[in-house]
Tab-separated table of C-alpha atoms in Angstrom:
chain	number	residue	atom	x	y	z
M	7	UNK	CA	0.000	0.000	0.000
M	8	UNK	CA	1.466	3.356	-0.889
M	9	UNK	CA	2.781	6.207	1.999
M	10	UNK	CA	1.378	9.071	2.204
M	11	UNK	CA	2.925	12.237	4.187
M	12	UNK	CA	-0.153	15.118	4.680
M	13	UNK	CA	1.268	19.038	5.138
M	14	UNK	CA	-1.008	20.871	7.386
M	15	UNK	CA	-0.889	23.901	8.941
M	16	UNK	CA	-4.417	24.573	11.010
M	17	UNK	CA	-6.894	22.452	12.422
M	18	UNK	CA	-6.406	19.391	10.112
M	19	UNK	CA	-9.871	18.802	9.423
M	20	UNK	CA	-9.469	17.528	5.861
M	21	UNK	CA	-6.569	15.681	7.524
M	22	UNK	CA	-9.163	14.483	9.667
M	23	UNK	CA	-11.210	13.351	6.757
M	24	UNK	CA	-8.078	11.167	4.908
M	25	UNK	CA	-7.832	9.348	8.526
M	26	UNK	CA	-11.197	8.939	8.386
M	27	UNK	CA	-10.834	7.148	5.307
M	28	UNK	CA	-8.294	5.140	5.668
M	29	UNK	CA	-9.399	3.956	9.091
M	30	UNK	CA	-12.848	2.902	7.038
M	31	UNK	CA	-10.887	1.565	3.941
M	32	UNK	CA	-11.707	3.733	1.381
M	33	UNK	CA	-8.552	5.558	1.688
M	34	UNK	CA	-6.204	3.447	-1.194
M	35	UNK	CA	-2.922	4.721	0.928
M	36	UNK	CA	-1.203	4.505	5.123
M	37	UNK	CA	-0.862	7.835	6.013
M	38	UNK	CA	2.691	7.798	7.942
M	39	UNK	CA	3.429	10.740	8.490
M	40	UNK	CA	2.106	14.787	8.938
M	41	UNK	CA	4.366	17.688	8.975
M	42	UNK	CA	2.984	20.670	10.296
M	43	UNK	CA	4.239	24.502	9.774
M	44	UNK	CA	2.800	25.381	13.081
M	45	UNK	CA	3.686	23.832	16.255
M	46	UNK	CA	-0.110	24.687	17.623
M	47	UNK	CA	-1.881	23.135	14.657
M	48	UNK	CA	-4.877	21.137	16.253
M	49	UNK	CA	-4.444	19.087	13.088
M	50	UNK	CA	-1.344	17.393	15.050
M	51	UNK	CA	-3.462	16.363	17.763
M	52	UNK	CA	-5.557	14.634	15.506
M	53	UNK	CA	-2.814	12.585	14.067
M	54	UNK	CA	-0.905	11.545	17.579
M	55	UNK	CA	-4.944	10.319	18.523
M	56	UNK	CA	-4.886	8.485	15.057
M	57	UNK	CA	-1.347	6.898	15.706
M	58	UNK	CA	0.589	8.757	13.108
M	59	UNK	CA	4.284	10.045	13.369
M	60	UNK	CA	4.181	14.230	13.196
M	61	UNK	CA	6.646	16.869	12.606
M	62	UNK	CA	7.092	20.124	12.580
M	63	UNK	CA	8.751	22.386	10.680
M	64	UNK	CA	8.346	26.165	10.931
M	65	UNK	CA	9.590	28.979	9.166
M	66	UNK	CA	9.353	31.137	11.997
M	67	UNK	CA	12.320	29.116	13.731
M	68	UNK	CA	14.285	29.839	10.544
M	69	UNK	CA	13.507	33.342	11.222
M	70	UNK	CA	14.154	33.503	14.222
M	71	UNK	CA	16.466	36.623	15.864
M	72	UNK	CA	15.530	38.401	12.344
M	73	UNK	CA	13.879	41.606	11.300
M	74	UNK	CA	11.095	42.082	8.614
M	75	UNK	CA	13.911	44.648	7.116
M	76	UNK	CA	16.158	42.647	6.490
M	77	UNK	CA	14.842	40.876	2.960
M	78	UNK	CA	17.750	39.485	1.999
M	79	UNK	CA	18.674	37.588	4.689
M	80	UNK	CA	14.787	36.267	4.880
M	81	UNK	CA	14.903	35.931	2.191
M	82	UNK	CA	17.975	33.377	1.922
M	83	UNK	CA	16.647	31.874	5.254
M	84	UNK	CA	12.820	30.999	3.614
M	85	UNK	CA	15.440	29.022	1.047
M	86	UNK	CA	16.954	27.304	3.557
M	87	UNK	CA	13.644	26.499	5.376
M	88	UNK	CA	12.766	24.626	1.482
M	89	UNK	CA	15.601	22.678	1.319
M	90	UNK	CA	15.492	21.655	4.297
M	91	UNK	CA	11.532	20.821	3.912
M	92	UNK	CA	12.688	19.024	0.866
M	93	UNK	CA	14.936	16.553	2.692
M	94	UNK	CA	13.009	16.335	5.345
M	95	UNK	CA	10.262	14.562	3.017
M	96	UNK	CA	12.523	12.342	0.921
M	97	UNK	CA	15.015	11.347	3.645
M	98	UNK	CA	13.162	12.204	6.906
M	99	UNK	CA	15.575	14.523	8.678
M	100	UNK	CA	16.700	17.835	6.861
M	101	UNK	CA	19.993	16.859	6.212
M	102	UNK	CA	20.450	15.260	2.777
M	103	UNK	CA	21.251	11.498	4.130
M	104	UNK	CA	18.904	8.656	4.630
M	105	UNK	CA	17.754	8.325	8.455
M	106	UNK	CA	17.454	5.050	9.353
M	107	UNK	CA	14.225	3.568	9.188
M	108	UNK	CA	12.688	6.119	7.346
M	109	UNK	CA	10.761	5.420	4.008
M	110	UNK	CA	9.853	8.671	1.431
M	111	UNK	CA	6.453	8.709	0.729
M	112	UNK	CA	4.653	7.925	-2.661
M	113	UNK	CA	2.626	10.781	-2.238
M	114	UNK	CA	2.102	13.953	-0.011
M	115	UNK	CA	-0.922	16.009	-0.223
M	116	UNK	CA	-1.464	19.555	1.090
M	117	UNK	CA	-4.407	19.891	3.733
M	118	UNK	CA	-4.182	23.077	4.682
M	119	UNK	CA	-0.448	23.997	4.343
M	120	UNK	CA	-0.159	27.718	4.041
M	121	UNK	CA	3.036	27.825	2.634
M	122	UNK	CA	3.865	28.321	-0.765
M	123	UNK	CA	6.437	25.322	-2.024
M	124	UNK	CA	9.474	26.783	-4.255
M	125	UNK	CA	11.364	25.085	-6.978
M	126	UNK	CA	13.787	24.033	-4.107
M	127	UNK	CA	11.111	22.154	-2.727
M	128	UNK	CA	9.627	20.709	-5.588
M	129	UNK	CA	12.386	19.922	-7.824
M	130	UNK	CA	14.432	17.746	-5.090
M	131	UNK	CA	11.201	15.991	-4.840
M	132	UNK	CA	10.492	15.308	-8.803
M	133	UNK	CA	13.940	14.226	-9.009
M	134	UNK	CA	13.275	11.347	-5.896
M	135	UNK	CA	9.595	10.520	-7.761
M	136	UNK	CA	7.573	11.745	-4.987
M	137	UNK	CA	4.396	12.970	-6.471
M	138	UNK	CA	2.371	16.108	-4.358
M	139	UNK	CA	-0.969	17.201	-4.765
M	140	UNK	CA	-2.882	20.620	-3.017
M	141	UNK	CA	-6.858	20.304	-1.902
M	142	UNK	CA	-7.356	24.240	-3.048
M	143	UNK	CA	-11.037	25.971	-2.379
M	144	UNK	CA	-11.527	27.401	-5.886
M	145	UNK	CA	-11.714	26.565	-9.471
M	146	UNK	CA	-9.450	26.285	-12.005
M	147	UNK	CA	-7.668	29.577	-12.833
M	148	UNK	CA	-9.898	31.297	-10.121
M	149	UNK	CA	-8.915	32.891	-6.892
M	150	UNK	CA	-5.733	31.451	-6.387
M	151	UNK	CA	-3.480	32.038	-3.286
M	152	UNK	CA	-4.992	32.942	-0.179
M	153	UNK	CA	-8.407	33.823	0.757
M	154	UNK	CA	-10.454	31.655	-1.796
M	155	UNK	CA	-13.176	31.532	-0.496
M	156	UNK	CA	-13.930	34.700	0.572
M	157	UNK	CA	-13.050	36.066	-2.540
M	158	UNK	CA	-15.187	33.662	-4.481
M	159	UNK	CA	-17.745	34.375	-2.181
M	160	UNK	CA	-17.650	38.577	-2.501
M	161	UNK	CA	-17.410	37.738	-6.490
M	162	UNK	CA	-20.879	35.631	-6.175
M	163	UNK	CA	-22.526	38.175	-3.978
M	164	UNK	CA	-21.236	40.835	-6.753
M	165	UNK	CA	-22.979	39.388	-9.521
M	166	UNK	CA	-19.824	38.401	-11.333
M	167	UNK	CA	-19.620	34.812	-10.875
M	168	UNK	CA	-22.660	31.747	-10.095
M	169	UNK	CA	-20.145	29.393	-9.566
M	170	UNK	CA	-17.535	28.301	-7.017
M	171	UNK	CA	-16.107	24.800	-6.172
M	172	UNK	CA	-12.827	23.082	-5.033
M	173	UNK	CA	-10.124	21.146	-6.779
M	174	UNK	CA	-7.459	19.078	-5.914
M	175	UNK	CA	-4.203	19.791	-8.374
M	176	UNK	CA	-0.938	18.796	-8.943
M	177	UNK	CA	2.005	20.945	-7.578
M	178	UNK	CA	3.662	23.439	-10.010
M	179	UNK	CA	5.754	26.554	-8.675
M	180	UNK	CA	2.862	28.174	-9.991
M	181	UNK	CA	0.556	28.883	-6.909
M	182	UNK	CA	-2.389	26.787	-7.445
M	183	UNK	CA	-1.493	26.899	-11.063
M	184	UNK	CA	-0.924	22.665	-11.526
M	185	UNK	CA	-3.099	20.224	-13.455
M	186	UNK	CA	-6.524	19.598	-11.925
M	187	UNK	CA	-7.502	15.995	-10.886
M	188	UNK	CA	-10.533	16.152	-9.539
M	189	UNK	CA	-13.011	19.705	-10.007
M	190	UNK	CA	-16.360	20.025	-7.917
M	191	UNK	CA	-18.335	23.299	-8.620
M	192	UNK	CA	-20.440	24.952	-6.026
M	193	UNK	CA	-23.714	26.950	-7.049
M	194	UNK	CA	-22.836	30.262	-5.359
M	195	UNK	CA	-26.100	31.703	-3.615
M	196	UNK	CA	-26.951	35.721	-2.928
M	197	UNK	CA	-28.872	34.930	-0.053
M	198	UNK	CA	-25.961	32.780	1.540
M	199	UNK	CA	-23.518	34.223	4.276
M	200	UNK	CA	-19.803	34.096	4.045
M	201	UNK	CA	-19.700	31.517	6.929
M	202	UNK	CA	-22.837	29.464	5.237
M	203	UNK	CA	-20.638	29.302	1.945
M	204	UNK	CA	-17.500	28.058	3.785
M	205	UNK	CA	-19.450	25.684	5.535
M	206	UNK	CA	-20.389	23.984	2.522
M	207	UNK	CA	-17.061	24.547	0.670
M	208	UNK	CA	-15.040	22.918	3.709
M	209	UNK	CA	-18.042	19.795	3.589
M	210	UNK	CA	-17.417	19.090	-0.189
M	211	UNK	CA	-13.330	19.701	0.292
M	212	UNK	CA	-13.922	16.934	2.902
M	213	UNK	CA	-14.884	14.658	0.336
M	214	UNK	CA	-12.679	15.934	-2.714
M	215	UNK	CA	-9.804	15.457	-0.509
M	216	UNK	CA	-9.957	11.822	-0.276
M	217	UNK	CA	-10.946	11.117	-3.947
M	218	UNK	CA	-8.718	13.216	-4.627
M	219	UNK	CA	-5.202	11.578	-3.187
M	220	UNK	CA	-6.851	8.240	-4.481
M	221	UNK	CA	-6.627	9.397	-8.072
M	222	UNK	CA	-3.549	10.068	-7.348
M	223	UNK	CA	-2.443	6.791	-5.752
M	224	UNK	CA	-4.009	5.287	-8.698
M	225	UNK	CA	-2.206	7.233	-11.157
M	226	UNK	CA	1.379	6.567	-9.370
């Protein structure tokens, strides 16, 4: 059965829905690791109830005794933060030399990790055939970064949209600019609140997440 690693940075609830669905066999993976960029994600709580080995790496450590002034050197620190992310995934400790016991993943999907991956991420990890996927609250070529939903959401109350939805995508350094696996629309309502909206947008995410990483798994 194929690893997966999960990158989360919040509450984990999509996370929550891959355990979910592995625990009930749907999921067509072992999730064996998460690696958080927040060292109070409740998403990490989930996973040490669930059994699963969790990490965390945070950019703020890397940062750490530095100014927002000083660019460069954040700059050159965020890089080292990647690289380090990078071996961290294929050889499970952020230097570039297999740890012991340690097995990359097949696959690593991003449930909430608000970090954008660089080329120093992502090329390391095309190079060790580790494929990642992102669960991202919009549609193709729509609203991408941060904020998704709420822009989606101000766009539908506007007039200029009557459709929203989810996707899960492939990784590019392109933010949320990767090949779309799996698209689910939303019908965007002017009567509907912000929080009603995200309500439904984080129900059908729960669901697109784990179809999702199993076309994925399929596909490896």
């Amino acid at each position: 059965m194929p690893d997966i690693t999960v990158l989360i940075s919040g509450s984990g609830s999509n996370l929550q829905a891959l355990i979910d669905a592995e625990a009930s066999g749907v999921l067509k993976g072992k999730i064996t690791q998460v690696i958080s960029s927040s060292e109070t994600a409740y998403g990490l709580e989930r996973a040490q109830k669930a059994g699963i080995v969790c990490k965390t790496h945070t950019l703020k450590s890397y940062y750490k005794g530095t100014t927002k002034e000083q660019k460069l050197e954040r700059q050159k620190r965020r890089e080292q933060f990647n690289k380090d992310l990078a071996n961290l995934l294929i050889y499970g400790h952020t230097e570039s030399k297999q740890d012991s016991g340690y097995k990359k993943p097949d696959l690593i999907v991003c449930a909430g990790w608000m970090l954008i991956l660089s080329p120093a991420v992502l090329h390391p990890l095309e190079e060790a055939n580790v494929k990642i996927i992102n669960l991202h609250p919009a549609l193709p070529g729509a609203f991408d970064g941060t904020h998704a939903i709420e822009r989606a959401w101000k766009a539908g109350q506007d007039g200029e949209i009557s459709v929203g939805g989810v996707m899960i995508h492939k990784v590019i350094a392109e933010v949320d600019r990767g090949e779309p696996i799996l698209v689910k629309e939303l019908e965007l309502k002017k009567e509907e609140t912000l929080e009603q909206y995200e309500e439904r947008v984080h129900s059908v995410e729960h669901k697109a997440i784990v179809e999702g990483s199993n076309i994925a798994l399929e596909n490896l």
